[in-house]
């Protein structure tokens, strides 16, 4: 990667981040309020953002309410900010109001290898041992053997078992294929509670990584009872070289400072936006480098191999509870293979890349890539949140 000295800020406006049908959407935001030096739960109403902290001190509390959508649309609030003002705030500043990730006490979970195309790229990472120089050769070999074998296969089905037999016979079976087409999905903890960054913030890539990419995903917001209450967008940054060396390095590859972005808002489920809508959304990706480089990609939830409710059931149930709720990254179809730095090496980030993940029904999550070691330190944890809310008299 190049030096992180130049960090262009994305130009964000209400029109560029709101869903196309924002006038019909129940949208939840979180705002850093410098007056209290802490976060506020807020409703996005057009280009105004209304403080609801006195009604629901945390987003987790709001998600537990059966009338959450009505509260977001209609409840009297406190302070009102202009959305453009929040979007124009410098990243990491505590003396100006700005948008935060729109979740708080929810555990941040992620499902991996839920799309066939990205599944094969995980196999390639494993086969190369995380070496991008070998990617093209291994990709050709895997493509030659697998072809369309995995297209449309239901995980855990007899067809999946036959595909497994074929891959074993060719010496290509992988732990990633086990969770991709086997009976049990991969669900892991992506990041600590309160550590996610929001739209407009820097997103971190570990300085040691030389082969990495964004992962644009739909993120479900689930309450303590396992009910999906809303959805948003996320970037589950993937360090391909580190995870490719060993799946046991997943935590080092996934959980670093500013390595999880969520936003711009949580869109609550209602009569205009239900789970079937989530199952059909398309997610677009655009990366703009400081050198004029542009990469475009897309991911369609229609191609996911496991239903979103199956992923929720694998996360929450008699085997595991989440008293403050959780959010669940649902995986991505996107796996960039075009060369950027060297022939055959595929794509990797450069510092200063502006990553825009968008969907007409969810808006746009926009972040600038920096080394995790140089991103704004994460200092506001659960103790700080509880003390802050207690001082404000809203607990």
PDB file of N, CA, C and O in Angstrom, residues 205-275:
ATOM      1  N   UNK A 205      -7.524  -0.699   7.614  1.00  0.00           N
ATOM      2  CA  UNK A 205      -6.920  -1.930   7.101  1.00  0.00           C
ATOM      3  C   UNK A 205      -5.582  -2.111   7.813  1.00  0.00           C
ATOM      4  O   UNK A 205      -4.771  -1.178   7.858  1.00  0.00           O
ATOM      5  N   UNK A 206      -5.377  -3.272   8.397  1.00  0.00           N
ATOM      6  CA  UNK A 206      -4.153  -3.525   9.159  1.00  0.00           C
ATOM      7  C   UNK A 206      -2.927  -3.228   8.296  1.00  0.00           C
ATOM      8  O   UNK A 206      -2.842  -3.654   7.141  1.00  0.00           O
ATOM      9  N   UNK A 207      -1.962  -2.510   8.876  1.00  0.00           N
ATOM     10  CA  UNK A 207      -0.799  -2.095   8.108  1.00  0.00           C
ATOM     11  C   UNK A 207       0.009  -3.244   7.535  1.00  0.00           C
ATOM     12  O   UNK A 207       0.669  -3.095   6.503  1.00  0.00           O
ATOM     13  N   UNK A 208      -0.035  -4.413   8.189  1.00  0.00           N
ATOM     14  CA  UNK A 208       0.744  -5.562   7.730  1.00  0.00           C
ATOM     15  C   UNK A 208       0.151  -6.230   6.496  1.00  0.00           C
ATOM     16  O   UNK A 208       0.805  -7.053   5.853  1.00  0.00           O
ATOM     17  N   UNK A 209      -1.094  -5.886   6.132  1.00  0.00           N
ATOM     18  CA  UNK A 209      -1.771  -6.577   5.037  1.00  0.00           C
ATOM     19  C   UNK A 209      -1.388  -5.983   3.682  1.00  0.00           C
ATOM     20  O   UNK A 209      -1.382  -4.765   3.498  1.00  0.00           O
ATOM     21  N   UNK A 210      -1.123  -6.874   2.714  1.00  0.00           N
ATOM     22  CA  UNK A 210      -0.806  -6.430   1.350  1.00  0.00           C
ATOM     23  C   UNK A 210      -1.818  -6.952   0.331  1.00  0.00           C
ATOM     24  O   UNK A 210      -1.691  -6.670  -0.862  1.00  0.00           O
ATOM     25  N   UNK A 211      -2.816  -7.722   0.796  1.00  0.00           N
ATOM     26  CA  UNK A 211      -3.844  -8.257  -0.119  1.00  0.00           C
ATOM     27  C   UNK A 211      -5.164  -8.219   0.648  1.00  0.00           C
ATOM     28  O   UNK A 211      -5.364  -8.991   1.587  1.00  0.00           O
ATOM     29  N   UNK A 212      -6.036  -7.306   0.267  1.00  0.00           N
ATOM     30  CA  UNK A 212      -7.259  -7.102   1.022  1.00  0.00           C
ATOM     31  C   UNK A 212      -8.328  -6.468   0.140  1.00  0.00           C
ATOM     32  O   UNK A 212      -8.042  -5.981  -0.950  1.00  0.00           O
ATOM     33  N   UNK A 213      -9.551  -6.469   0.614  1.00  0.00           N
ATOM     34  CA  UNK A 213     -10.636  -5.843  -0.139  1.00  0.00           C
ATOM     35  C   UNK A 213     -11.821  -5.545   0.778  1.00  0.00           C
ATOM     36  O   UNK A 213     -11.931  -6.095   1.875  1.00  0.00           O
ATOM     37  N   UNK A 214     -12.724  -4.663   0.321  1.00  0.00           N
ATOM     38  CA  UNK A 214     -13.944  -4.422   1.080  1.00  0.00           C
ATOM     39  C   UNK A 214     -14.909  -5.585   0.898  1.00  0.00           C
ATOM     40  O   UNK A 214     -14.799  -6.348  -0.073  1.00  0.00           O
ATOM     41  N   UNK A 215     -15.841  -5.720   1.815  1.00  0.00           N
ATOM     42  CA  UNK A 215     -16.915  -6.695   1.656  1.00  0.00           C
ATOM     43  C   UNK A 215     -18.245  -5.973   1.885  1.00  0.00           C
ATOM     44  O   UNK A 215     -18.666  -5.779   3.032  1.00  0.00           O
ATOM     45  N   UNK A 216     -18.909  -5.559   0.790  1.00  0.00           N
ATOM     46  CA  UNK A 216     -20.186  -4.848   0.914  1.00  0.00           C
ATOM     47  C   UNK A 216     -21.314  -5.822   1.249  1.00  0.00           C
ATOM     48  O   UNK A 216     -21.550  -6.779   0.517  1.00  0.00           O
ATOM     49  N   UNK A 217     -21.998  -5.572   2.361  1.00  0.00           N
ATOM     50  CA  UNK A 217     -22.983  -6.545   2.830  1.00  0.00           C
ATOM     51  C   UNK A 217     -24.244  -5.874   3.362  1.00  0.00           C
ATOM     52  O   UNK A 217     -24.207  -4.738   3.845  1.00  0.00           O
ATOM     53  N   UNK A 218     -25.352  -6.610   3.279  1.00  0.00           N
ATOM     54  CA  UNK A 218     -26.559  -6.240   4.013  1.00  0.00           C
ATOM     55  C   UNK A 218     -26.397  -6.722   5.444  1.00  0.00           C
ATOM     56  O   UNK A 218     -25.920  -7.833   5.687  1.00  0.00           O
ATOM     57  N   UNK A 219     -26.786  -5.881   6.389  1.00  0.00           N
ATOM     58  CA  UNK A 219     -26.636  -6.192   7.809  1.00  0.00           C
ATOM     59  C   UNK A 219     -28.017  -6.173   8.451  1.00  0.00           C
ATOM     60  O   UNK A 219     -28.736  -5.172   8.370  1.00  0.00           O
ATOM     61  N   UNK A 220     -28.395  -7.282   9.077  1.00  0.00           N
ATOM     62  CA  UNK A 220     -29.679  -7.376   9.772  1.00  0.00           C
ATOM     63  C   UNK A 220     -29.536  -6.850  11.196  1.00  0.00           C
ATOM     64  O   UNK A 220     -28.516  -7.087  11.850  1.00  0.00           O
ATOM     65  N   UNK A 221     -30.560  -6.161  11.679  1.00  0.00           N
ATOM     66  CA  UNK A 221     -30.589  -5.683  13.056  1.00  0.00           C
ATOM     67  C   UNK A 221     -31.657  -6.489  13.784  1.00  0.00           C
ATOM     68  O   UNK A 221     -32.839  -6.453  13.424  1.00  0.00           O
ATOM     69  N   UNK A 222     -31.244  -7.240  14.806  1.00  0.00           N
ATOM     70  CA  UNK A 222     -32.087  -8.254  15.445  1.00  0.00           C
ATOM     71  C   UNK A 222     -32.218  -7.931  16.927  1.00  0.00           C
ATOM     72  O   UNK A 222     -31.234  -7.564  17.586  1.00  0.00           O
ATOM     73  N   UNK A 223     -33.429  -8.076  17.464  1.00  0.00           N
ATOM     74  CA  UNK A 223     -33.632  -7.766  18.885  1.00  0.00           C
ATOM     75  C   UNK A 223     -33.331  -8.979  19.761  1.00  0.00           C
ATOM     76  O   UNK A 223     -32.932 -10.043  19.279  1.00  0.00           O
ATOM     77  N   UNK A 224     -33.556  -8.836  21.068  1.00  0.00           N
ATOM     78  CA  UNK A 224     -33.186  -9.891  22.012  1.00  0.00           C
ATOM     79  C   UNK A 224     -34.012 -11.153  21.843  1.00  0.00           C
ATOM     80  O   UNK A 224     -33.620 -12.223  22.308  1.00  0.00           O
ATOM     81  N   UNK A 225     -35.169 -11.025  21.187  1.00  0.00           N
ATOM     82  CA  UNK A 225     -36.027 -12.192  20.963  1.00  0.00           C
ATOM     83  C   UNK A 225     -35.749 -12.879  19.634  1.00  0.00           C
ATOM     84  O   UNK A 225     -36.447 -13.819  19.263  1.00  0.00           O
ATOM     85  N   UNK A 226     -34.769 -12.400  18.917  1.00  0.00           N
ATOM     86  CA  UNK A 226     -34.424 -13.000  17.635  1.00  0.00           C
ATOM     87  C   UNK A 226     -35.256 -12.486  16.486  1.00  0.00           C
ATOM     88  O   UNK A 226     -35.239 -13.074  15.398  1.00  0.00           O
ATOM     89  N   UNK A 227     -35.953 -11.366  16.669  1.00  0.00           N
ATOM     90  CA  UNK A 227     -36.771 -10.792  15.608  1.00  0.00           C
ATOM     91  C   UNK A 227     -35.943  -9.796  14.799  1.00  0.00           C
ATOM     92  O   UNK A 227     -35.295  -8.923  15.363  1.00  0.00           O
ATOM     93  N   UNK A 228     -35.993  -9.941  13.488  1.00  0.00           N
ATOM     94  CA  UNK A 228     -35.323  -8.961  12.634  1.00  0.00           C
ATOM     95  C   UNK A 228     -36.163  -7.683  12.647  1.00  0.00           C
ATOM     96  O   UNK A 228     -37.317  -7.677  12.246  1.00  0.00           O
ATOM     97  N   UNK A 229     -35.572  -6.595  13.114  1.00  0.00           N
ATOM     98  CA  UNK A 229     -36.301  -5.326  13.240  1.00  0.00           C
ATOM     99  C   UNK A 229     -35.943  -4.331  12.155  1.00  0.00           C
ATOM    100  O   UNK A 229     -36.670  -3.351  11.932  1.00  0.00           O
ATOM    101  N   UNK A 230     -34.797  -4.529  11.499  1.00  0.00           N
ATOM    102  CA  UNK A 230     -34.384  -3.580  10.481  1.00  0.00           C
ATOM    103  C   UNK A 230     -33.156  -4.079   9.751  1.00  0.00           C
ATOM    104  O   UNK A 230     -32.667  -5.186   9.989  1.00  0.00           O
ATOM    105  N   UNK A 231     -32.657  -3.232   8.847  1.00  0.00           N
ATOM    106  CA  UNK A 231     -31.477  -3.590   8.061  1.00  0.00           C
ATOM    107  C   UNK A 231     -30.671  -2.332   7.772  1.00  0.00           C
ATOM    108  O   UNK A 231     -31.188  -1.206   7.797  1.00  0.00           O
ATOM    109  N   UNK A 232     -29.404  -2.537   7.489  1.00  0.00           N
ATOM    110  CA  UNK A 232     -28.511  -1.449   7.120  1.00  0.00           C
ATOM    111  C   UNK A 232     -27.415  -2.028   6.231  1.00  0.00           C
ATOM    112  O   UNK A 232     -27.511  -3.190   5.798  1.00  0.00           O
ATOM    113  N   UNK A 233     -26.400  -1.231   5.933  1.00  0.00           N
ATOM    114  CA  UNK A 233     -25.283  -1.675   5.108  1.00  0.00           C
ATOM    115  C   UNK A 233     -24.032  -1.809   5.961  1.00  0.00           C
ATOM    116  O   UNK A 233     -23.891  -1.146   6.999  1.00  0.00           O
ATOM    117  N   UNK A 234     -23.110  -2.668   5.524  1.00  0.00           N
ATOM    118  CA  UNK A 234     -21.872  -2.843   6.266  1.00  0.00           C
ATOM    119  C   UNK A 234     -20.702  -3.157   5.368  1.00  0.00           C
ATOM    120  O   UNK A 234     -20.871  -3.628   4.236  1.00  0.00           O
ATOM    121  N   UNK A 235     -19.509  -2.868   5.866  1.00  0.00           N
ATOM    122  CA  UNK A 235     -18.269  -3.231   5.196  1.00  0.00           C
ATOM    123  C   UNK A 235     -17.474  -4.109   6.152  1.00  0.00           C
ATOM    124  O   UNK A 235     -16.920  -3.640   7.135  1.00  0.00           O
ATOM    125  N   UNK A 236     -17.443  -5.404   5.851  1.00  0.00           N
ATOM    126  CA  UNK A 236     -16.725  -6.394   6.643  1.00  0.00           C
ATOM    127  C   UNK A 236     -15.347  -6.590   6.018  1.00  0.00           C
ATOM    128  O   UNK A 236     -15.089  -7.565   5.317  1.00  0.00           O
ATOM    129  N   UNK A 237     -14.463  -5.620   6.241  1.00  0.00           N
ATOM    130  CA  UNK A 237     -13.161  -5.584   5.574  1.00  0.00           C
ATOM    131  C   UNK A 237     -12.464  -6.944   5.651  1.00  0.00           C
ATOM    132  O   UNK A 237     -12.407  -7.564   6.714  1.00  0.00           O
ATOM    133  N   UNK A 238     -11.919  -7.385   4.524  1.00  0.00           N
ATOM    134  CA  UNK A 238     -11.331  -8.715   4.429  1.00  0.00           C
ATOM    135  C   UNK A 238      -9.839  -8.610   4.137  1.00  0.00           C
ATOM    136  O   UNK A 238      -9.437  -8.076   3.097  1.00  0.00           O
ATOM    137  N   UNK A 239      -9.007  -9.110   5.036  1.00  0.00           N
ATOM    138  CA  UNK A 239      -7.562  -9.172   4.816  1.00  0.00           C
ATOM    139  C   UNK A 239      -7.234 -10.555   4.263  1.00  0.00           C
ATOM    140  O   UNK A 239      -7.047 -11.521   5.009  1.00  0.00           O
ATOM    141  N   UNK A 240      -7.178 -10.653   2.944  1.00  0.00           N
ATOM    142  CA  UNK A 240      -7.096 -11.958   2.285  1.00  0.00           C
ATOM    143  C   UNK A 240      -5.771 -12.663   2.568  1.00  0.00           C
ATOM    144  O   UNK A 240      -5.725 -13.900   2.635  1.00  0.00           O
ATOM    145  N   UNK A 241      -4.689 -11.906   2.662  1.00  0.00           N
ATOM    146  CA  UNK A 241      -3.397 -12.541   2.890  1.00  0.00           C
ATOM    147  C   UNK A 241      -3.316 -13.146   4.288  1.00  0.00           C
ATOM    148  O   UNK A 241      -2.798 -14.247   4.469  1.00  0.00           O
ATOM    149  N   UNK A 242      -3.867 -12.452   5.273  1.00  0.00           N
ATOM    150  CA  UNK A 242      -3.758 -12.940   6.648  1.00  0.00           C
ATOM    151  C   UNK A 242      -4.687 -14.122   6.893  1.00  0.00           C
ATOM    152  O   UNK A 242      -4.265 -15.161   7.412  1.00  0.00           O
ATOM    153  N   UNK A 243      -5.958 -14.004   6.505  1.00  0.00           N
ATOM    154  CA  UNK A 243      -6.863 -15.143   6.687  1.00  0.00           C
ATOM    155  C   UNK A 243      -6.442 -16.317   5.813  1.00  0.00           C
ATOM    156  O   UNK A 243      -6.622 -17.486   6.190  1.00  0.00           O
ATOM    157  N   UNK A 244      -5.881 -16.024   4.630  1.00  0.00           N
ATOM    158  CA  UNK A 244      -5.464 -17.100   3.729  1.00  0.00           C
ATOM    159  C   UNK A 244      -4.344 -17.953   4.296  1.00  0.00           C
ATOM    160  O   UNK A 244      -4.212 -19.124   3.951  1.00  0.00           O
ATOM    161  N   UNK A 245      -3.527 -17.364   5.167  1.00  0.00           N
ATOM    162  CA  UNK A 245      -2.451 -18.142   5.800  1.00  0.00           C
ATOM    163  C   UNK A 245      -3.022 -19.203   6.718  1.00  0.00           C
ATOM    164  O   UNK A 245      -2.496 -20.322   6.803  1.00  0.00           O
ATOM    165  N   UNK A 246      -4.107 -18.855   7.426  1.00  0.00           N
ATOM    166  CA  UNK A 246      -4.752 -19.808   8.321  1.00  0.00           C
ATOM    167  C   UNK A 246      -6.091 -19.229   8.758  1.00  0.00           C
ATOM    168  O   UNK A 246      -6.166 -18.051   9.135  1.00  0.00           O
ATOM    169  N   UNK A 247      -7.129 -20.070   8.738  1.00  0.00           N
ATOM    170  CA  UNK A 247      -8.440 -19.623   9.220  1.00  0.00           C
ATOM    171  C   UNK A 247      -8.389 -19.293  10.706  1.00  0.00           C
ATOM    172  O   UNK A 247      -9.251 -18.564  11.203  1.00  0.00           O
ATOM    173  N   UNK A 248      -7.379 -19.805  11.412  1.00  0.00           N
ATOM    174  CA  UNK A 248      -7.241 -19.496  12.833  1.00  0.00           C
ATOM    175  C   UNK A 248      -6.795 -18.058  13.049  1.00  0.00           C
ATOM    176  O   UNK A 248      -6.813 -17.565  14.183  1.00  0.00           O
ATOM    177  N   UNK A 249      -6.399 -17.367  11.965  1.00  0.00           N
ATOM    178  CA  UNK A 249      -6.051 -15.952  12.051  1.00  0.00           C
ATOM    179  C   UNK A 249      -7.246 -15.052  11.740  1.00  0.00           C
ATOM    180  O   UNK A 249      -7.079 -13.856  11.489  1.00  0.00           O
ATOM    181  N   UNK A 250      -8.457 -15.618  11.772  1.00  0.00           N
ATOM    182  CA  UNK A 250      -9.653 -14.850  11.427  1.00  0.00           C
ATOM    183  C   UNK A 250      -9.774 -13.595  12.282  1.00  0.00           C
ATOM    184  O   UNK A 250     -10.095 -12.516  11.783  1.00  0.00           O
ATOM    185  N   UNK A 251      -9.523 -13.706  13.575  1.00  0.00           N
ATOM    186  CA  UNK A 251      -9.665 -12.542  14.440  1.00  0.00           C
ATOM    187  C   UNK A 251      -8.674 -11.449  14.064  1.00  0.00           C
ATOM    188  O   UNK A 251      -9.028 -10.267  14.025  1.00  0.00           O
ATOM    189  N   UNK A 252      -7.428 -11.826  13.760  1.00  0.00           N
ATOM    190  CA  UNK A 252      -6.438 -10.824  13.340  1.00  0.00           C
ATOM    191  C   UNK A 252      -6.835 -10.200  12.006  1.00  0.00           C
ATOM    192  O   UNK A 252      -6.604  -9.014  11.767  1.00  0.00           O
ATOM    193  N   UNK A 253      -7.450 -10.982  11.143  1.00  0.00           N
ATOM    194  CA  UNK A 253      -7.840 -10.472   9.829  1.00  0.00           C
ATOM    195  C   UNK A 253      -9.076  -9.583   9.895  1.00  0.00           C
ATOM    196  O   UNK A 253      -9.236  -8.665   9.094  1.00  0.00           O
ATOM    197  N   UNK A 254      -9.969  -9.856  10.839  1.00  0.00           N
ATOM    198  CA  UNK A 254     -11.271  -9.188  10.840  1.00  0.00           C
ATOM    199  C   UNK A 254     -11.434  -8.109  11.891  1.00  0.00           C
ATOM    200  O   UNK A 254     -12.190  -7.161  11.696  1.00  0.00           O
ATOM    201  N   UNK A 255     -10.786  -8.236  13.028  1.00  0.00           N
ATOM    202  CA  UNK A 255     -11.085  -7.375  14.166  1.00  0.00           C
ATOM    203  C   UNK A 255      -9.904  -6.479  14.478  1.00  0.00           C
ATOM    204  O   UNK A 255      -9.019  -6.827  15.255  1.00  0.00           O
ATOM    205  N   UNK A 256      -9.894  -5.299  13.837  1.00  0.00           N
ATOM    206  CA  UNK A 256      -8.856  -4.303  14.059  1.00  0.00           C
ATOM    207  C   UNK A 256      -9.510  -2.935  14.209  1.00  0.00           C
ATOM    208  O   UNK A 256     -10.697  -2.766  13.948  1.00  0.00           O
ATOM    209  N   UNK A 257      -8.733  -1.967  14.622  1.00  0.00           N
ATOM    210  CA  UNK A 257      -9.280  -0.633  14.822  1.00  0.00           C
ATOM    211  C   UNK A 257      -9.928  -0.106  13.542  1.00  0.00           C
ATOM    212  O   UNK A 257      -9.314  -0.089  12.472  1.00  0.00           O
ATOM    213  N   UNK A 258     -11.204   0.302  13.648  1.00  0.00           N
ATOM    214  CA  UNK A 258     -11.976   0.895  12.546  1.00  0.00           C
ATOM    215  C   UNK A 258     -12.189  -0.062  11.375  1.00  0.00           C
ATOM    216  O   UNK A 258     -12.460   0.369  10.257  1.00  0.00           O
ATOM    217  N   UNK A 259     -12.093  -1.374  11.627  1.00  0.00           N
ATOM    218  CA  UNK A 259     -12.205  -2.333  10.525  1.00  0.00           C
ATOM    219  C   UNK A 259     -13.637  -2.766  10.239  1.00  0.00           C
ATOM    220  O   UNK A 259     -13.869  -3.620   9.385  1.00  0.00           O
ATOM    221  N   UNK A 260     -14.602  -2.184  10.944  1.00  0.00           N
ATOM    222  CA  UNK A 260     -16.010  -2.534  10.743  1.00  0.00           C
ATOM    223  C   UNK A 260     -16.812  -1.249  10.573  1.00  0.00           C
ATOM    224  O   UNK A 260     -16.874  -0.427  11.497  1.00  0.00           O
ATOM    225  N   UNK A 261     -17.396  -1.062   9.391  1.00  0.00           N
ATOM    226  CA  UNK A 261     -18.234   0.114   9.134  1.00  0.00           C
ATOM    227  C   UNK A 261     -19.679  -0.326   8.953  1.00  0.00           C
ATOM    228  O   UNK A 261     -19.952  -1.316   8.269  1.00  0.00           O
ATOM    229  N   UNK A 262     -20.600   0.412   9.575  1.00  0.00           N
ATOM    230  CA  UNK A 262     -22.031   0.112   9.489  1.00  0.00           C
ATOM    231  C   UNK A 262     -22.784   1.424   9.296  1.00  0.00           C
ATOM    232  O   UNK A 262     -22.489   2.415   9.958  1.00  0.00           O
ATOM    233  N   UNK A 263     -23.772   1.415   8.387  1.00  0.00           N
ATOM    234  CA  UNK A 263     -24.573   2.624   8.203  1.00  0.00           C
ATOM    235  C   UNK A 263     -25.138   2.723   6.796  1.00  0.00           C
ATOM    236  O   UNK A 263     -25.124   1.746   6.050  1.00  0.00           O
ATOM    237  N   UNK A 264     -25.641   3.898   6.404  1.00  0.00           N
ATOM    238  CA  UNK A 264     -25.620   5.119   7.199  1.00  0.00           C
ATOM    239  C   UNK A 264     -26.668   5.140   8.325  1.00  0.00           C
ATOM    240  O   UNK A 264     -26.460   5.754   9.349  1.00  0.00           O
ATOM    241  N   UNK A 265     -27.792   4.424   8.101  1.00  0.00           N
ATOM    242  CA  UNK A 265     -28.893   4.395   9.060  1.00  0.00           C
ATOM    243  C   UNK A 265     -29.436   2.978   9.151  1.00  0.00           C
ATOM    244  O   UNK A 265     -29.222   2.171   8.254  1.00  0.00           O
ATOM    245  N   UNK A 266     -30.144   2.682  10.223  1.00  0.00           N
ATOM    246  CA  UNK A 266     -30.936   1.457  10.296  1.00  0.00           C
ATOM    247  C   UNK A 266     -32.312   1.777   9.716  1.00  0.00           C
ATOM    248  O   UNK A 266     -32.979   2.709  10.174  1.00  0.00           O
ATOM    249  N   UNK A 267     -32.717   1.020   8.714  1.00  0.00           N
ATOM    250  CA  UNK A 267     -34.068   1.154   8.201  1.00  0.00           C
ATOM    251  C   UNK A 267     -34.935   0.088   8.850  1.00  0.00           C
ATOM    252  O   UNK A 267     -34.698  -1.122   8.703  1.00  0.00           O
ATOM    253  N   UNK A 268     -35.948   0.525   9.590  1.00  0.00           N
ATOM    254  CA  UNK A 268     -36.818  -0.407  10.289  1.00  0.00           C
ATOM    255  C   UNK A 268     -37.764  -1.105   9.331  1.00  0.00           C
ATOM    256  O   UNK A 268     -38.218  -0.517   8.327  1.00  0.00           O
ATOM    257  N   UNK A 269     -38.059  -2.375   9.631  1.00  0.00           N
ATOM    258  CA  UNK A 269     -39.029  -3.102   8.825  1.00  0.00           C
ATOM    259  C   UNK A 269     -40.415  -2.517   9.065  1.00  0.00           C
ATOM    260  O   UNK A 269     -40.798  -2.192  10.183  1.00  0.00           O
ATOM    261  N   UNK A 270     -41.180  -2.383   7.980  1.00  0.00           N
ATOM    262  CA  UNK A 270     -42.561  -1.905   8.055  1.00  0.00           C
ATOM    263  C   UNK A 270     -43.302  -2.375   6.818  1.00  0.00           C
ATOM    264  O   UNK A 270     -42.816  -3.255   6.086  1.00  0.00           O
ATOM    265  N   UNK A 271     -44.462  -1.793   6.561  1.00  0.00           N
ATOM    266  CA  UNK A 271     -45.292  -2.247   5.432  1.00  0.00           C
ATOM    267  C   UNK A 271     -44.638  -1.961   4.082  1.00  0.00           C
ATOM    268  O   UNK A 271     -44.948  -2.621   3.084  1.00  0.00           O
ATOM    269  N   UNK A 272     -43.722  -1.009   4.021  1.00  0.00           N
ATOM    270  CA  UNK A 272     -43.043  -0.673   2.766  1.00  0.00           C
ATOM    271  C   UNK A 272     -41.674  -1.322   2.624  1.00  0.00           C
ATOM    272  O   UNK A 272     -41.048  -1.242   1.566  1.00  0.00           O
ATOM    273  N   UNK A 273     -41.186  -1.929   3.700  1.00  0.00           N
ATOM    274  CA  UNK A 273     -39.837  -2.490   3.693  1.00  0.00           C
ATOM    275  C   UNK A 273     -39.826  -3.688   4.628  1.00  0.00           C
ATOM    276  O   UNK A 273     -39.694  -3.561   5.842  1.00  0.00           O
ATOM    277  N   UNK A 274     -40.018  -4.879   4.043  1.00  0.00           N
ATOM    278  CA  UNK A 274     -40.100  -6.091   4.860  1.00  0.00           C
ATOM    279  C   UNK A 274     -38.936  -7.025   4.546  1.00  0.00           C
ATOM    280  O   UNK A 274     -38.020  -6.684   3.780  1.00  0.00           O
ATOM    281  N   UNK A 275     -38.969  -8.222   5.137  1.00  0.00           N
ATOM    282  CA  UNK A 275     -37.859  -9.156   4.931  1.00  0.00           C
ATOM    283  C   UNK A 275     -37.723  -9.584   3.479  1.00  0.00           C
ATOM    284  O   UNK A 275     -36.609  -9.808   2.992  1.00  0.00           O
TER     285      UNK A 275
END
